[in-house]
């Protein structure tokens, strides 16, 4: 075997951030290196270390697939780089299997196939090391508890969102919008249903969107969470917040002014160093503490930043300090700007401007006035001479010294006047420009205008292509939804799922079903369910996963069908099987204790089952519930919980298993005796025995349509037989022999008795036939004789069919008589039926059949005697 | 990726195969020490030993759990040329037995060589419980039990894979291959997981790199040969749960390290009265690791959206498709000691 290549190994990736759920960057060749690298963002960068040039001599083949993925190192290591060849030569290899639930991967060291595949392979060294004795378990992701809370809480919001939007779709009424419905009542015309939701619905969606944002805020603030995880969710938080602001407007129509809302978001996402409102605004204080603040190098930059960020009052008070400037034009201009800036109209001042147009008028007036007063101040001086002091007498004063300040003033003036070029020049990044735009440049900015504005801004100040969330935000602002969502998917699977759901509801994701099997939303939802399914805490999410799958289109539904079957039927506490506790106690003593324990386990069991059933009903998974209840019935049967098992079979509409239960119970009469039989029959729900014929009749009708009528009528009759046979035993036991006799005849003549039980029933009849009173009429006796005749003639061809059960019964009775010292063995049924059955069968099925034939002769004699008596004495005597 | 736990299995020899049950709650391991061990997941997520027993007279090769509709069943195959079927004892039987070991329900002895793979078919009410196996004699055998008490197993199909048509001359000749040639052979099978497709199985045998897709009923017919571009024989095969997709996904692992993902399209309309019957088609949608170390196993997750592969270099790789359905490496794990940096 040729030595394999050594896939280049990088240094270990710190599991603390490699473990966090996200998309691996391999799906996108872009390397995301953030401006300020955090632990998390580091993990977005491809591990360049994989190309560390440690080229092995045997490195052949296209191994580029190993680039750009993180490598996790299993502990304890199985071999080192040095011992690798030796390890491989020893005949060892590796295997990995995947759990069908939870995505757990089990990894173990195994032996390679040797030269002769018919011979067991062997190792060159027989030393079994510690790793050889170990199974390693790995998982794709782990989800910290605060994030679990996010996932569970946002699930409720998600389902509400689906409901609200679904209920908002008003179907055209039948007959009115005739073209919308075809003759069979199927909805065909969906024009007008497919448009974006009404304003009111969008209002509801906004509220839910804000609640998503709040849930994200909780994760950001959660205690004990890794900083990397927190900063990750900060990024998610701001993206979602921006999306809600832009696409779920409070008025539901998006007609309102956007400026202030957008600026608030910009200030929130990137406070910068100089938010004047922040208490730790050190720089601002520092500047103000200087005797002549304007001499501080940051004086102007600070003011400009404040204006861009909408902090106009602080900027105004900074400008006001210029009033004490000794150069009169500066002092004068400073005061002018300060005054006007403090009066700068802002749309969030709803007290002054209750309506948008009032604000716009005010702003227009303000600009007009500002410009006029400014012009008055400038007095026609050309640029570069604004700050010239016109002293009385025409002398020029100290002008030259201050001219340089004019540039800063002009910047402030341009910003206040909202000159686009100046805003673009002064903004530190595209986000700041977008924020300033709606306050300074285009105060009437509305949501529809934003993409054009953003494109203009981005053309000058591009987003940082190495920062993922920066790109997503830019895409959202420029209205490139698909790009935004694709990048979201790389940032966070939860975000992509929930955001694409919102955009899908807004009908903003273009349909590309030509190229792709499913919509982007469905794909992202499925990616999210993959995340929920493939982590160690998946059990807590099963119901959530089911609902998300159900909401994720056709493929989601199909996955749901498979998924729900794999949901553990045990409760989450998983009452582990404890074989020891069963075997430790003596069979007789344990009976009570076992019962209690099992009942608890069964109840716990059923609670989970009830939840699964509820989910199946809600999600319309009838077929799956039938399969699940069939499995449950099987499990309960094994535990001899026949009553519950029968109920489950009924739910599973599984006639086959139901008649199996009936047969098992009937068999107990043969193998364990009357008492055990009666106990088991009594565990069956009385309603099942009483109503079964009716309930099954209903099923029968359904089944007949599918041609399955026969099977159902068979199991219906099995249950009726159980009930009737029980009644016979009870009558017999209580000494009501005439009733017992008539039941027996009824059983054999009504056709509900299984053939294999006929002989048993006839033998049961012997003591009644021999009774001193005549319990069977001659007609009855003729009937029984007819049955006997059928048995004897048919048993020549099929002895097992007709006689085996009787033989078994007789064998058991004879062995019980021998072992009469231990009647308990029979009563508590601790011997499993099949084991005992097999035992008896092997011991002497031949023997049993011959016994049965002899016993039937006894029955014939009894019948003959009874017939004679009945004919002579009986009331139906022909004489 | 991250490591979640470790299990000291305490087999006396290396583990040869490990499999999860339908719910992922139970783990079965088999080993060259001829024993089967069963582990149960505790509420803390650790694996606790449930029971163990000596199951064969030679190293055990593979295990398979049955669909729970058929009860709690496990099949094992071994170098001793047998397949054994085990059933979980009922609680009352557990009370009788001292260690909770599973009850033998069948010993299938038809194979003329080591039985290399065994797998229960998907739950199918029409055909009862089916068990497929393949041995070094290159016969695919299907055993079934219609009897619910599972005491009666009969051989319902016995198919010599290399000579099942259509086949290439080389394949048929491989029948009489010497041990030397067999040394480079591989045998494996995988059922189609979907219930309504329940009678389809994929098989490879011997030194041939071809996977045959076989419809078993009414008579076994090979409907598709999946022929890779290279001649390296296969080591493993896994049919992905199709989850309602209109096509199937199969993964193969080869001796030369290649992992391939195949998209298999069933005929769109079969049995149309007039018009040519459509054919099964396949297409390789992903190929990785050629020239690498021999592939140990390929295994799918429940949704068929993640493929896990392992190789003799001790590297575990996980693949996932993108929105555009191209397969990408998602992450990897290695048993090698990290180098000091």
Coordinates of C-alpha atoms in Angstrom, one line a residue, chain A residues 409-606:
Chain A
X409 CA -15.2 77.2 9.5
X410 CA -16.0 76.5 5.9
X411 CA -16.1 72.7 6.6
X412 CA -18.6 73.3 9.4
X413 CA -20.7 75.7 7.2
X414 CA -20.7 73.2 4.4
X415 CA -21.8 70.4 6.7
X416 CA -24.6 72.6 8.1
X417 CA -25.7 73.5 4.7
X418 CA -25.6 69.8 3.8
X419 CA -23.2 69.8 0.9
X420 CA -22.8 66.2 -0.2
X421 CA -19.2 66.4 -1.2
X422 CA -18.2 67.7 2.2
X423 CA -20.1 65.0 4.0
X424 CA -18.4 62.4 1.9
X425 CA -15.0 64.0 2.5
X426 CA -15.3 64.3 6.2
X427 CA -17.0 60.9 7.0
X428 CA -14.7 58.4 8.5
X429 CA -16.5 55.5 6.8
X430 CA -19.5 54.8 4.7
X431 CA -21.7 54.2 7.7
X432 CA -21.0 57.6 9.1
X433 CA -21.8 59.1 5.7
X434 CA -25.1 57.2 5.5
X435 CA -26.0 58.4 9.0
X436 CA -25.1 62.0 8.3
X437 CA -26.9 62.0 5.0
X438 CA -30.4 61.9 6.3
X439 CA -29.7 64.7 8.8
X440 CA -27.6 67.1 6.8
X441 CA -27.8 66.4 3.1
X442 CA -31.2 65.0 2.4
X443 CA -33.4 65.6 5.4
X444 CA -36.4 64.3 3.6
X445 CA -34.6 60.9 3.1
X446 CA -37.0 58.0 2.9
X447 CA -36.5 54.3 2.8
X448 CA -36.9 54.1 -1.0
X449 CA -34.2 56.6 -1.6
X450 CA -31.6 54.9 0.6
X451 CA -30.2 52.4 -2.0
X452 CA -29.3 55.2 -4.4
X453 CA -27.8 57.2 -1.7
X454 CA -25.8 54.3 -0.3
X455 CA -24.5 53.4 -3.8
X456 CA -23.3 57.0 -4.2
X457 CA -21.6 56.8 -0.8
X458 CA -20.1 53.4 -1.3
X459 CA -18.7 54.5 -4.7
X460 CA -16.6 57.1 -2.7
X461 CA -16.1 55.3 0.6
X462 CA -16.3 51.5 0.0
X463 CA -17.2 49.1 2.8
X464 CA -14.3 47.2 4.2
X465 CA -14.5 44.0 2.2
X466 CA -12.6 42.2 5.0
X467 CA -15.3 42.8 7.6
X468 CA -18.3 40.6 7.2
X469 CA -20.8 42.5 9.1
X470 CA -19.7 45.8 7.5
X471 CA -20.5 44.2 4.1
X472 CA -23.9 42.9 5.3
X473 CA -24.9 46.3 6.5
X474 CA -23.8 47.9 3.3
X475 CA -25.8 45.4 1.3
X476 CA -28.8 46.0 3.4
X477 CA -28.6 49.8 2.9
X478 CA -28.1 49.4 -0.8
X479 CA -31.1 47.0 -1.0
X480 CA -29.1 44.0 -2.2
X481 CA -31.0 41.5 -0.2
X482 CA -29.6 38.3 -1.6
X483 CA -26.1 39.5 -1.1
X484 CA -26.9 40.6 2.4
X485 CA -28.5 37.2 3.2
X486 CA -25.7 35.2 1.7
X487 CA -23.2 37.1 3.8
X488 CA -25.5 36.7 6.9
X489 CA -25.3 33.0 6.3
X490 CA -21.6 33.2 6.7
X491 CA -21.9 35.3 9.8
X492 CA -24.5 33.3 11.6
X493 CA -26.9 30.6 10.7
X494 CA -29.6 31.8 13.1
X495 CA -29.5 35.3 11.6
X496 CA -29.7 34.0 8.0
X497 CA -32.7 31.9 8.8
X498 CA -34.7 34.5 10.7
X499 CA -33.8 37.4 8.4
X500 CA -34.5 35.5 5.2
X501 CA -37.8 34.5 6.7
X502 CA -38.7 38.2 7.2
X503 CA -37.5 39.2 3.7
X504 CA -39.4 36.3 2.2
X505 CA -42.5 37.5 3.9
X506 CA -41.9 40.9 2.5
X507 CA -41.5 39.3 -1.0
X508 CA -38.1 40.8 -1.3
X509 CA -36.2 37.7 -2.3
X510 CA -36.1 37.1 -6.0
X511 CA -37.2 33.7 -7.0
X512 CA -34.5 31.7 -8.6
X513 CA -36.1 28.3 -8.7
X514 CA -34.7 27.7 -12.2
X515 CA -31.3 27.4 -10.8
X516 CA -32.0 26.1 -7.3
X517 CA -34.2 23.5 -5.9
X518 CA -35.6 25.6 -3.2
X519 CA -35.9 29.2 -2.1
X520 CA -33.2 30.9 -0.2
X521 CA -35.4 31.2 2.8
X522 CA -36.1 27.5 2.9
X523 CA -32.4 26.7 2.5
X524 CA -31.4 29.0 5.3
X525 CA -34.1 27.6 7.6
X526 CA -32.8 24.1 6.8
X527 CA -29.3 25.2 7.6
X528 CA -30.6 26.4 10.9
X529 CA -32.3 23.1 11.6
X530 CA -29.1 21.4 10.7
X531 CA -27.4 23.4 13.4
X532 CA -30.1 22.6 15.9
X533 CA -30.0 18.9 15.1
X534 CA -26.2 18.6 15.1
X535 CA -25.2 19.5 18.6
X536 CA -25.0 17.7 21.9
X537 CA -28.1 19.6 23.2
X538 CA -30.3 18.6 20.3
X539 CA -32.7 16.7 22.5
X540 CA -33.9 20.0 24.0
X541 CA -34.7 21.3 20.5
X542 CA -36.7 18.4 19.0
X543 CA -40.0 20.3 19.0
X544 CA -38.4 23.4 17.7
X545 CA -36.6 21.6 14.9
X546 CA -39.9 20.0 13.9
X547 CA -41.6 23.3 13.6
X548 CA -38.8 24.9 11.6
X549 CA -38.6 22.0 9.3
X550 CA -42.3 22.1 8.8
X551 CA -42.0 25.8 7.8
X552 CA -39.2 25.1 5.4
X553 CA -40.9 24.1 2.2
X554 CA -41.2 20.6 0.6
X555 CA -37.7 19.5 1.5
X556 CA -38.3 20.6 5.1
X557 CA -41.5 18.6 5.2
X558 CA -39.7 15.5 3.9
X559 CA -36.9 15.9 6.4
X560 CA -39.5 16.4 9.1
X561 CA -41.0 13.1 8.3
X562 CA -37.7 11.4 8.8
X563 CA -36.8 13.5 11.7
X564 CA -39.9 12.9 13.8
X565 CA -39.4 9.1 13.6
X566 CA -36.0 9.5 15.1
X567 CA -37.1 11.5 18.1
X568 CA -36.4 9.5 21.2
X569 CA -39.4 7.9 22.7
X570 CA -37.8 7.8 26.0
X571 CA -38.3 10.9 28.1
X572 CA -35.3 13.2 28.3
X573 CA -34.4 12.0 31.7
X574 CA -34.0 8.6 30.0
X575 CA -34.7 6.1 32.7
X576 CA -31.8 3.9 31.9
X577 CA -32.5 0.2 31.9
X578 CA -31.3 -1.4 35.0
X579 CA -31.2 -5.2 34.4
X580 CA -29.4 -5.6 37.8
X581 CA -32.4 -4.4 39.8
X582 CA -34.6 -6.9 38.1
X583 CA -32.3 -9.9 38.6
X584 CA -31.2 -9.1 42.1
X585 CA -34.5 -9.9 43.8
X586 CA -36.3 -13.2 43.9
X587 CA -39.0 -13.6 41.3
X588 CA -41.9 -13.7 43.9
X589 CA -40.6 -10.9 46.0
X590 CA -40.0 -8.5 43.1
X591 CA -43.4 -8.7 41.6
X592 CA -44.8 -5.7 43.5
X593 CA -41.7 -3.5 43.3
X594 CA -41.3 -4.1 39.6
X595 CA -44.8 -3.2 39.0
X596 CA -44.5 0.2 40.6
X597 CA -41.2 0.9 38.9
X598 CA -42.5 0.0 35.5
X599 CA -45.7 2.0 35.9
X600 CA -43.6 5.1 36.6
X601 CA -41.4 4.4 33.6
X602 CA -44.4 3.8 31.5
X603 CA -46.0 7.0 32.5
X604 CA -42.8 8.9 31.9
X605 CA -42.6 7.2 28.6
X606 CA -46.1 8.1 27.7

